[in-house]
XYZ file of C-alpha atoms in Angstrom:
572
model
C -15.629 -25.372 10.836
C -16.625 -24.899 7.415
C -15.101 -22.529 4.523
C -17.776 -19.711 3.849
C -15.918 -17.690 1.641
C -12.856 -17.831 -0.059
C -9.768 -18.154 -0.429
C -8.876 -14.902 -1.932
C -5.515 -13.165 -2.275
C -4.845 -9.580 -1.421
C -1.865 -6.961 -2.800
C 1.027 -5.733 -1.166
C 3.742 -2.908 -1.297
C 6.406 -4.408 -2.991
C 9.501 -2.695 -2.020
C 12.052 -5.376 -2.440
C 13.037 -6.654 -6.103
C 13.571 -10.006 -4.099
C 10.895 -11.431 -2.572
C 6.719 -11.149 -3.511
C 4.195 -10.957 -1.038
C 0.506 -10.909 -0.348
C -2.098 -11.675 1.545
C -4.628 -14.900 1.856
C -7.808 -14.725 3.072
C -10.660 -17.492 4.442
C -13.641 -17.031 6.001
C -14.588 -19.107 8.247
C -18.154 -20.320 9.895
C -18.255 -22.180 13.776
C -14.432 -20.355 13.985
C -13.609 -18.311 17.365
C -12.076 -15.310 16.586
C -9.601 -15.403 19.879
C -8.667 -18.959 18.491
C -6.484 -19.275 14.955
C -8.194 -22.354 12.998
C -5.661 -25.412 12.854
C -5.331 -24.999 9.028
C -1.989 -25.262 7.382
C -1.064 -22.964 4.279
C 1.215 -25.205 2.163
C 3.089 -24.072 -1.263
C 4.548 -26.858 -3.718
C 5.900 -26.120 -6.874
C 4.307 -27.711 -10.634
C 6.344 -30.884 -9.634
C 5.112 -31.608 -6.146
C 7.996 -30.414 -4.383
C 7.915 -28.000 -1.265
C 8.818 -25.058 -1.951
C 11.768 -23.867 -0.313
C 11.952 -20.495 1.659
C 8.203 -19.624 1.154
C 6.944 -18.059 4.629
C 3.481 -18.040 6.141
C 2.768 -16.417 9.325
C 0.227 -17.628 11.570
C -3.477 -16.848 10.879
C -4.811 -13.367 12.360
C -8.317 -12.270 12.548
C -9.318 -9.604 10.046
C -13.171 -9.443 10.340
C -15.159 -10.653 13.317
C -18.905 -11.081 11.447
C -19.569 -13.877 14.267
C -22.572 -12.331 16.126
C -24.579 -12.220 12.944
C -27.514 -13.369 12.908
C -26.981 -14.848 9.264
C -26.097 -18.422 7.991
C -23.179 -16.195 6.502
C -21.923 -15.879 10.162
C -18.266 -16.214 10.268
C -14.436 -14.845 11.047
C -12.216 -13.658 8.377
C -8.682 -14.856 8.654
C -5.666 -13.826 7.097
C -2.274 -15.280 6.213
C 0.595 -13.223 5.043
C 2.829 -14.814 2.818
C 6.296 -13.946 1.627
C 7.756 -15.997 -1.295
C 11.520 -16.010 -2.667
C 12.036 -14.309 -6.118
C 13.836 -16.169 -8.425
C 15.932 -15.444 -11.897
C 12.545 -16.514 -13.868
C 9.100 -16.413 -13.421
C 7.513 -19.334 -12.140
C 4.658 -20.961 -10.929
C 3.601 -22.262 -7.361
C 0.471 -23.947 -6.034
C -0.861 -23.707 -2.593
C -3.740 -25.267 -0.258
C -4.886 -25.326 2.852
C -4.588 -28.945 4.961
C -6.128 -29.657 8.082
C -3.295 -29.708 11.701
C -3.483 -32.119 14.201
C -7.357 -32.475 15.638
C -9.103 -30.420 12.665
C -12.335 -32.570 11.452
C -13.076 -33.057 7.907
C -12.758 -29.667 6.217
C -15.943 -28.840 4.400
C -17.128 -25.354 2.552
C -20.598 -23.562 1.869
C -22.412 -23.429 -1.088
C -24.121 -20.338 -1.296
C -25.367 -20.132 -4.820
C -27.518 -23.234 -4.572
C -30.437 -23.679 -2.670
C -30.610 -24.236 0.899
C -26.460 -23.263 0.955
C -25.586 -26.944 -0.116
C -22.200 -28.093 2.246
C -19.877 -30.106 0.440
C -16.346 -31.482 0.990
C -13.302 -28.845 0.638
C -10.476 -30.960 1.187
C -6.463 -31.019 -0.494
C -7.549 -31.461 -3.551
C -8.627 -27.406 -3.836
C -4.852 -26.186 -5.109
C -4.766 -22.838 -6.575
C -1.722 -21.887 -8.712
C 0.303 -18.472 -8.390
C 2.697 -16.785 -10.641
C 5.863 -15.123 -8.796
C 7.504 -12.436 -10.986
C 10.865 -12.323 -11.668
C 13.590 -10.938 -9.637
C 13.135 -7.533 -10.290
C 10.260 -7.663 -12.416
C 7.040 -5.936 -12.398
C 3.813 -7.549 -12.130
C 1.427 -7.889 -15.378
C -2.004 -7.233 -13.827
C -5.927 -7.230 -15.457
C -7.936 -4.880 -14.825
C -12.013 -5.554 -14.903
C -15.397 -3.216 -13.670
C -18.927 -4.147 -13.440
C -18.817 -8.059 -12.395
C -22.838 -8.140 -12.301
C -26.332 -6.564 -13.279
C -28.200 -3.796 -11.528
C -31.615 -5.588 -12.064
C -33.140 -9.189 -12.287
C -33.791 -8.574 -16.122
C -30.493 -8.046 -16.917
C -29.502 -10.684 -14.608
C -31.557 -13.082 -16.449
C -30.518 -12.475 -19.871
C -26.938 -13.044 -18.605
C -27.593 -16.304 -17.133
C -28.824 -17.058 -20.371
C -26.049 -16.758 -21.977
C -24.029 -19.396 -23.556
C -21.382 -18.517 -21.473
C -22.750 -16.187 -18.589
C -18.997 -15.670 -17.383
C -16.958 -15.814 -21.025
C -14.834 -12.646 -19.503
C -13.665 -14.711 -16.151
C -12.938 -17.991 -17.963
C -10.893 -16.428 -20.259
C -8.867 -14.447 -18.039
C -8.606 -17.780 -16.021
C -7.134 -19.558 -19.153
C -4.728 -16.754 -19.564
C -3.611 -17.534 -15.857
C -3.307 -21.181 -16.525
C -1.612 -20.992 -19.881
C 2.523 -21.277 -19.447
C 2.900 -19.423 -22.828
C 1.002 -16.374 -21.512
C 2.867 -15.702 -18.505
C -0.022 -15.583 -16.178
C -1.310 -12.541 -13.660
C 0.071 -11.256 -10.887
C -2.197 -8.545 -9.755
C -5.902 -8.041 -10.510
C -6.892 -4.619 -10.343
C -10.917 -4.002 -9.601
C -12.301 -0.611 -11.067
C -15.680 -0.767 -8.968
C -19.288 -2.694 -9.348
C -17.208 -5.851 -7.697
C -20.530 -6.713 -6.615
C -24.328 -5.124 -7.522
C -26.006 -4.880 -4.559
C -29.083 -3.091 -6.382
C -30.855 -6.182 -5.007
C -31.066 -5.359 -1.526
C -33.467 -2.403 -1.761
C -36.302 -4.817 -2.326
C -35.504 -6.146 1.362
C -38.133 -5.352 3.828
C -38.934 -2.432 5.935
C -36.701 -1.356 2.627
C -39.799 -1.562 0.639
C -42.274 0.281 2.688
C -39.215 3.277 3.397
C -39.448 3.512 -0.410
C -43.243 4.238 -0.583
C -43.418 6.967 1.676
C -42.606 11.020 0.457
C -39.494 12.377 0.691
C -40.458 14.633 3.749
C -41.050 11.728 5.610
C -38.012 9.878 4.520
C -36.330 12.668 6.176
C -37.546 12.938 8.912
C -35.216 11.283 11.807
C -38.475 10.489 13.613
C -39.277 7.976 10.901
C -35.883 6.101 11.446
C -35.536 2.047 10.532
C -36.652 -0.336 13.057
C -34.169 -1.894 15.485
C -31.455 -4.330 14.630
C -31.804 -2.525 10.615
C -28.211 -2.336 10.546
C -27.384 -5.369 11.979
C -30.090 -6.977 9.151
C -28.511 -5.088 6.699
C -24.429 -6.037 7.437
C -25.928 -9.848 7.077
C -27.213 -9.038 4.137
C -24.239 -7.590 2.529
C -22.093 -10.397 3.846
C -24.153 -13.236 2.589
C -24.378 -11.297 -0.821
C -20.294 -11.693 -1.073
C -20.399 -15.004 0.244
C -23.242 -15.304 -2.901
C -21.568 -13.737 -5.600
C -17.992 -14.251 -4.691
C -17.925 -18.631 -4.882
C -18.504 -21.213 -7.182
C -16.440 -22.688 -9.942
C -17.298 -19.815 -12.333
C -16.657 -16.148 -12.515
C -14.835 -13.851 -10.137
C -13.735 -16.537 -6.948
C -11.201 -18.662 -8.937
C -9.126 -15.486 -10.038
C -9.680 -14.129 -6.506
C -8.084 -17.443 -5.521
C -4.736 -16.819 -7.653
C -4.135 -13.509 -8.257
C -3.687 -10.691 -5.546
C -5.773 -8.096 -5.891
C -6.492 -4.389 -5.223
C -10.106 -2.895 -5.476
C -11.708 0.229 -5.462
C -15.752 0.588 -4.920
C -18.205 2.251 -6.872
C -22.170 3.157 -6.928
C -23.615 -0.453 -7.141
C -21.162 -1.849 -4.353
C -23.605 0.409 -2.258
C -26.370 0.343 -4.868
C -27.116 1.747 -7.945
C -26.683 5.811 -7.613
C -25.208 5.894 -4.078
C -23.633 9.728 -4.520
C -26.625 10.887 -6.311
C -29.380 10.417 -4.294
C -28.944 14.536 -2.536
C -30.186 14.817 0.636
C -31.678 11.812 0.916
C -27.922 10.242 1.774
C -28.285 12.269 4.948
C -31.512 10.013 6.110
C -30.424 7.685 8.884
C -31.874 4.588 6.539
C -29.422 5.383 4.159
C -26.674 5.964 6.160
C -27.796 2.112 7.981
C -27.293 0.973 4.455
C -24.109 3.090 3.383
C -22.281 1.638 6.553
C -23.461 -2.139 5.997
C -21.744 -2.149 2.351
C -18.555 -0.145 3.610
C -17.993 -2.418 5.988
C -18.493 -5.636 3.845
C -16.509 -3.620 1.361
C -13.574 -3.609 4.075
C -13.884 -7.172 4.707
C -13.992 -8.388 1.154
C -12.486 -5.630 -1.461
C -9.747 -4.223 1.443
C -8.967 -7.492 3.007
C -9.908 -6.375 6.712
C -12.111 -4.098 8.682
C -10.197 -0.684 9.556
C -10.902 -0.484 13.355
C -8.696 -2.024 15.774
C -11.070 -4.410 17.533
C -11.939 -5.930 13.812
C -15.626 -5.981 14.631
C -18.800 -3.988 12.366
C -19.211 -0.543 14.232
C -21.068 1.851 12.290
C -19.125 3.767 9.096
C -21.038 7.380 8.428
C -20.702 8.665 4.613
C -17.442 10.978 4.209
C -16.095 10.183 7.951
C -13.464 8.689 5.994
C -12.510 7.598 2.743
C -10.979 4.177 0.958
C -7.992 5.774 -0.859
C -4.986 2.904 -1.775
C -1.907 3.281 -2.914
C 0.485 0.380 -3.988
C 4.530 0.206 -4.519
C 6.035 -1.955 -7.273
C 10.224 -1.739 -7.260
C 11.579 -3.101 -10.581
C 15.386 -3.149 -11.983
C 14.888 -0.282 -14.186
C 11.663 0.904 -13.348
C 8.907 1.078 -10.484
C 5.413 1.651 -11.066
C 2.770 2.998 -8.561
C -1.137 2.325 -8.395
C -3.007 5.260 -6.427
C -6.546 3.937 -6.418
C -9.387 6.552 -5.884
C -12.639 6.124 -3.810
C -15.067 8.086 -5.561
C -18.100 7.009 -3.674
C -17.124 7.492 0.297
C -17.486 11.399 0.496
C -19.819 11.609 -2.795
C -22.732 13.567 -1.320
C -24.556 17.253 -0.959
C -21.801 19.356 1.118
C -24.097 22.555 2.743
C -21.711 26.220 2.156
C -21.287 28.827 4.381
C -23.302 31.189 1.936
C -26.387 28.518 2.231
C -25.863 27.083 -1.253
C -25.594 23.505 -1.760
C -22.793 21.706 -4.290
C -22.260 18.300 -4.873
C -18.338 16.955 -4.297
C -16.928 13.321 -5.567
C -13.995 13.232 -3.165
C -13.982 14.596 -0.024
C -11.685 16.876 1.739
C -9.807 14.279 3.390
C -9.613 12.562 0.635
C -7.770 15.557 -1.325
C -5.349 15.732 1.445
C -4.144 12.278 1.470
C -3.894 12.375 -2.379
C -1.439 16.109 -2.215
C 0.412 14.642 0.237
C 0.960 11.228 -1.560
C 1.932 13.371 -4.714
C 4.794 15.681 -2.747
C 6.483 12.345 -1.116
C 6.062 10.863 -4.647
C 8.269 13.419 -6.548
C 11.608 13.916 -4.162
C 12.704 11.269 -5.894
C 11.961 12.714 -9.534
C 14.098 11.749 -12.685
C 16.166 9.163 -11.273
C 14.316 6.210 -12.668
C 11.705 5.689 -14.973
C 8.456 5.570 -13.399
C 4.761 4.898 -14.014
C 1.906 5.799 -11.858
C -1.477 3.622 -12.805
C -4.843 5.342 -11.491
C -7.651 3.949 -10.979
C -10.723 5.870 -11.628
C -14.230 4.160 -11.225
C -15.565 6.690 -13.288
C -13.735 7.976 -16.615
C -12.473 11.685 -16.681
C -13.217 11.817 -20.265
C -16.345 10.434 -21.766
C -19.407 11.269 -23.380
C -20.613 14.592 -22.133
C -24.048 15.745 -21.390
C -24.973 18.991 -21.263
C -27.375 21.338 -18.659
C -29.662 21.565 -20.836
C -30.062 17.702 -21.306
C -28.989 16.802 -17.455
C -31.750 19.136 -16.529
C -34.514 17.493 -18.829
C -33.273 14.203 -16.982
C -33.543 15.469 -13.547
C -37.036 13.724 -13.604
C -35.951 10.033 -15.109
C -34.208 7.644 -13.919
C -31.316 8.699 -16.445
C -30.860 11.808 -14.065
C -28.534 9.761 -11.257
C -26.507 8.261 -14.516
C -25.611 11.832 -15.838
C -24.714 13.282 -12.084
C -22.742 9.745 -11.241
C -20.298 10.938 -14.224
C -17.022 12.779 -14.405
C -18.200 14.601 -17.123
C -21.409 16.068 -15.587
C -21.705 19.690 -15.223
C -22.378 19.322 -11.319
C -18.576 17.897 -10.924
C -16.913 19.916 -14.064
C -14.217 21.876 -11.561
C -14.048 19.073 -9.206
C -12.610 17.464 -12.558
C -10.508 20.131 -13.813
C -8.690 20.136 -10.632
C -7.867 16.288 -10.396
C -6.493 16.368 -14.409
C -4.361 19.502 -13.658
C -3.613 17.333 -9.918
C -2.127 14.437 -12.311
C -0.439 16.573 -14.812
C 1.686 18.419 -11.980
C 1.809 14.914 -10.354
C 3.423 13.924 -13.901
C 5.539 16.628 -14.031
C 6.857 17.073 -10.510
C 7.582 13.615 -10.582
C 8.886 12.603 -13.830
C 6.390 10.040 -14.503
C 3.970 8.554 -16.920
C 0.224 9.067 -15.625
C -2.374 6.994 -16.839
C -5.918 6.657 -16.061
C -7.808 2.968 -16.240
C -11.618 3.269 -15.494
C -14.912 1.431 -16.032
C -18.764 1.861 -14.991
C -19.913 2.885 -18.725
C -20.549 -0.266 -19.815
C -18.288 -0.003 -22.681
C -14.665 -0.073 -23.865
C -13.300 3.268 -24.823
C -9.949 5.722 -25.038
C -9.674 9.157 -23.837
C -6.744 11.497 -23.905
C -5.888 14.341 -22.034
C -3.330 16.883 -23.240
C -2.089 20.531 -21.869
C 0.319 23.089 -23.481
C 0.988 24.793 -20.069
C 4.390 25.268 -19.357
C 3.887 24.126 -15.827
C 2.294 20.686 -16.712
C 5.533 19.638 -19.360
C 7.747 17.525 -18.058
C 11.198 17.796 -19.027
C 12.170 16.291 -22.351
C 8.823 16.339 -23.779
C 6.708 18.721 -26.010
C 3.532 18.581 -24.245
C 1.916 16.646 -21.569
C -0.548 14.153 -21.931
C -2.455 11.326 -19.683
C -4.168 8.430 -21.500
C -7.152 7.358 -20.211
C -8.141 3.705 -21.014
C -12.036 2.274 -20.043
C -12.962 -1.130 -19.748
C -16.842 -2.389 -18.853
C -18.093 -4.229 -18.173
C -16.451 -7.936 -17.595
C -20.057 -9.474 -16.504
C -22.466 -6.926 -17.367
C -23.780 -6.323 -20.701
C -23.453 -3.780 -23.207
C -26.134 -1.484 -24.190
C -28.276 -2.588 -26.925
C -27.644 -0.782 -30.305
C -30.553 1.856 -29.863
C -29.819 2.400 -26.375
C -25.865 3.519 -27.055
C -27.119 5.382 -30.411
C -29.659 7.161 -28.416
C -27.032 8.042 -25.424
C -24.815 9.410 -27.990
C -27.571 11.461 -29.805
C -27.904 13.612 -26.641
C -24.297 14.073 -25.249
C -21.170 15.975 -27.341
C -17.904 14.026 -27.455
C -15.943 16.123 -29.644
C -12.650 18.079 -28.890
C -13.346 19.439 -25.327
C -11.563 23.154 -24.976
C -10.940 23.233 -20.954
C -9.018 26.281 -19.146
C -4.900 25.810 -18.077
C -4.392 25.041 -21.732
C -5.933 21.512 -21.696
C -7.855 19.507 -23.408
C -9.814 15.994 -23.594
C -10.806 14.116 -26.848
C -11.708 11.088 -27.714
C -9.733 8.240 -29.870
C -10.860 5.377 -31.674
C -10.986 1.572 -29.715
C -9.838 -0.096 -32.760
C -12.014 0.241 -36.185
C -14.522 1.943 -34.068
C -14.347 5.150 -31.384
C -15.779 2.367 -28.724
C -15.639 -1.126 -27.769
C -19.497 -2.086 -27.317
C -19.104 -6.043 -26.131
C -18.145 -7.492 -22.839
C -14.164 -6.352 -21.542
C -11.166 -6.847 -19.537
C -8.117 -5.435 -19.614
C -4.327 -6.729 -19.219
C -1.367 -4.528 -18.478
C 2.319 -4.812 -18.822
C 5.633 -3.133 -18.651
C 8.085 -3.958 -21.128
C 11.746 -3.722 -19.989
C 13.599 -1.108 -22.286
C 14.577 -2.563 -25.470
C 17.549 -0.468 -25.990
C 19.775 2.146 -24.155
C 17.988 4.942 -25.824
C 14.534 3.876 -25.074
C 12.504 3.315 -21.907
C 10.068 0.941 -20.304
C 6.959 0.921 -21.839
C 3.239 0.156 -20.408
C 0.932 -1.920 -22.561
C -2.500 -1.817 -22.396
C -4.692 -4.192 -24.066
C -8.214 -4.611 -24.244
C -9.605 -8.634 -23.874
C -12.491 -8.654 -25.486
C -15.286 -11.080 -25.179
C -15.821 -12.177 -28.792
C -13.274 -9.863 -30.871
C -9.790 -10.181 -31.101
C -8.172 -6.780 -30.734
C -4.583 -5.867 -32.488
C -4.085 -2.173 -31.004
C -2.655 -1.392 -27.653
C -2.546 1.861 -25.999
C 1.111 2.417 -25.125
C 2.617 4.611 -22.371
C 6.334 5.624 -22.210
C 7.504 7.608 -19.230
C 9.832 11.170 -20.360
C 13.243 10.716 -20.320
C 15.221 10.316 -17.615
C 17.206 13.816 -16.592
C 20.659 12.180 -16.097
C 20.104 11.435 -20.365
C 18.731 14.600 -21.057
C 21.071 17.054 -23.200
């Protein structure tokens, strides 16, 4: 049996102030999935000792990726773990020790040649931070963990320090004084998959016209799909190990993760009818269900083995429960990718969608069991958005001029693009009732662009004003990419040439701008972001959400800060 993958922790619903939970997840080569591997999940405290009334239950099979035929071929197990809140913060380690009969534990080495096994044995102890009693958890946020081409994958392996971002999120963790992470929010581009398309028959498919793309006659080869799930596995297995970047925060902190375009690959949404091409929808269903296994923690069907996923059949939205003393704060993350294709009308005409219908029924009813509960306690609700709803815009004129360049996916991925522009008006004006109906502070964390940034969105309807306030507004804060570079000077300077991002006039009374990231309207270096709520520091105030941007070689003094209206039992 040897370690694959892993481990990696997974959020939960946190409906007691008590206790903390979450998931932890191996995978696991030469492992039977009817057969729980004799591993024991042991937590000690900083001083050795066991800790007392921390529960494991026994391992269960998530992800059956046995039959591939892959040196990646393995079983992904889970363990759910329940851990006793106390008075203070504090700090736990775990590890995983062979039971009675278990050989010599030893892991994969994917990132060096020839997938190098070495020892994994007791000495692999991964520290976790338990909140408070009552408490809410301080999370980071982070997009973009990777390069959509080997160029720009070169350059940053040549950096001095390739993964400066991870490391110092990781010291963060470590360091007593700054309280550590308990939650790690992923905004999308967890992985860049862009890599795969240069995988043959991939390579031929891509020659030929887009007639015969299309045509169903000209489908992949036998076992494609198959080919393709091992290659999205062993590209996790790749990306997601090693000493550096992502897999030693993935070890400590629980996380939650939405997907975006290069989790796929790069443009997945805004590729038109060719999404609709049975080689695409091989490859759509290989990354959906290695983004199951790895980003969601499990594959969603029963029998927890790959079975084909079609594009919009269903959709990856999350939601996540915090309770706190004096406040409770709720993550709804979006998938913006699952049911982002050409829909055909009944009148004939075609029109592009970012969520799909399904989709837009789990979010309304999420939002009417959210609010029966309005104005009782303070509350925040943190969304994440792959994509910013407020960013630079690009107009028809100039999307149409890039419908020929490889710019032209870029401009329809966005919010802001004129193909999604009521799509967009009706998720702010969703948030602002949401906000409204129940008494809550919205905001909106995103990535994808590549850069830090702010946006605001404010309305003077009467309908979107909460109680207590003057006028509504949701913050939007944006922060890309932890891995992947910035654009050069000319390349951003150019970008903004050709879009507007001035005061944007939108119908229901609102309106998006843009604010300032510091001394400058963006953030153009490598980014992460850490979030808190700060308990009330009075009777008269309320608890507050920080935001701060962690910036790869500047030290930031602003925050964006969130404060939820006032609660209606203090309202005069």
């Amino acid at each position: 049996m040897k370690k694959l993958l892993g481990p990696m922790l997974y959020a939960r619903n946190q409906p007691s102030e008590d206790t903390w939970s979450f998931f932890v997840n191996l995978y696991l080569s030469d492992s039977d999935p009817a057969r729980p591997p004799p591993l024991r999940l042991r937590f000690q405290g900083l001083d050795g000792v066991e800790v007392a009334g921390a529960v494991s239950t026994p391992p269960t099979s998530v992800a059956d990726f046995s039959s591939l035929n892959s040196p990646a071929a393995g079983v992904l197990w889970r363990w759910e773990v329940t851990l006793t809140r106390e008075a203070t913060p504090r700090r736990v380690t775990y590890r995983f020790e062979p039971g009675e009969g278990c050989a010599a534990l030893e892991q994969v080495d994917f990132s060096s040649r020839g997938h190098a096994v070495k020892p994994w044995g007791e000495e692999d102890v991964k520290t976790v931070v338990v909140p408070a009693k009552g408490a809410l958890p301080r999370a980071a946020f982070f997009s973009c963990n990777g390069a959509s081409d080997a160029k720009t994958w070169g350059s940053v392996m040549r950096m001095k320090r390739p993964f400066g971002c991870w490391a110092d999120m990781l010291a963060q963790h470590e360091e007593p004084r700054e309280g550590g992470f308990e939650l790690l929010l992923g905004g999308g581009d967890q992985v860049y998959a862009d890599s795969l398309l240069d995988h043959e028959p991939l390579v031929e498919f891509r020659k030929r016209e887009l007639e015969q793309k299309l045509n169903r006659d000209f489908g992949p080869p036998p076992g494609f799909h198959e080919e393709m799930v091992a290659r999205y596995v062993e590209l996790y297995c790749e990306r997601w190990s090693g000493s550096a970047g992502i897999a030693p925060v993935l070890a400590r902190v629980p996380g939650l993760f939405t997907w975006d375009d290069h989790d796929i690959f790069d443009g997945w949404g805004s590729h038109e009818s060719l999404q609709s091409c049975e080689w695409f929808e091989s490859i759509y269903s290989a990354a959906a269900l290695a983004f199951e296994a790895f980003q969601l923690g499990e594959l969603k069907t029963a029998e927890k083995k790959p079975a084909k996923r079609r594009p919009c059949d269903a959709h990856y939205l999350q939601t996540l429960h915090f309770v706190g003393t004096e406040c409770d704060v709720d993550l709804v993350a979006l998938d913006l990718r699952s049911g982002r294709t050409y829909r055909k009308q009944v009148n004939g005409k075609m029109a592009h969608e970012v969520m799909s219908a399904g989709q837009w029924d789990t979010l309304d009813a999420w939002r009417q069991e959210h609010g029966k509960d309005a104005g009782k306690k303070s509350r925040h609700v943190i969304v994440l958005s792959s994509i910013p709803l407020v960013h630079l815009r690009f107009g028809p004129s100039v999307e149409t001029l890039g419908g020929d360049t490889a710019l032209h996916d870029d401009m329809l991925d966005q919010w802001e693009s004129v193909a999604h522009r009521g799509e967009r008006i009706r998720l702010m004006v969703d948030l602002l009732q949401l906000a409204k109906v129940s008494h809550c502070a919205v905001t909106v964390v995103s990535g994808d662009v590549h850069v830090g940034a702010r946006g605001l969105i404010r309305s003077r309807n009467p309908e979107h004003i909460p109680a207590g306030l003057a006028e509504a507004a949701i913050e939007q804060v944006t922060s890309s990419g932890i891995v992947h570079p910035p654009p050069n000077i000319l390349q951003f300077m150019g970008m903004r040439l050709l879009s507007e991002e001035s005061v944007d006039d939108l119908p229901s009374y609102m309106q998006t701008e843009m604010l300032p990231v510091g001394k400058s309207r963006y953030l153009r270096e490598r980014n992460w972001l850490s979030l808190k709520v700060e308990p009330a520091r009075s009777k008269v105030s309320r608890p507050k959400l920080w935001l701060r941007w962690e910036a790869e070689h500047t030290s930031l003094s602003m925050q964006v800060v969130v404060e939820p209206p006032p609660l209606v039992s203090t309202q005069t």
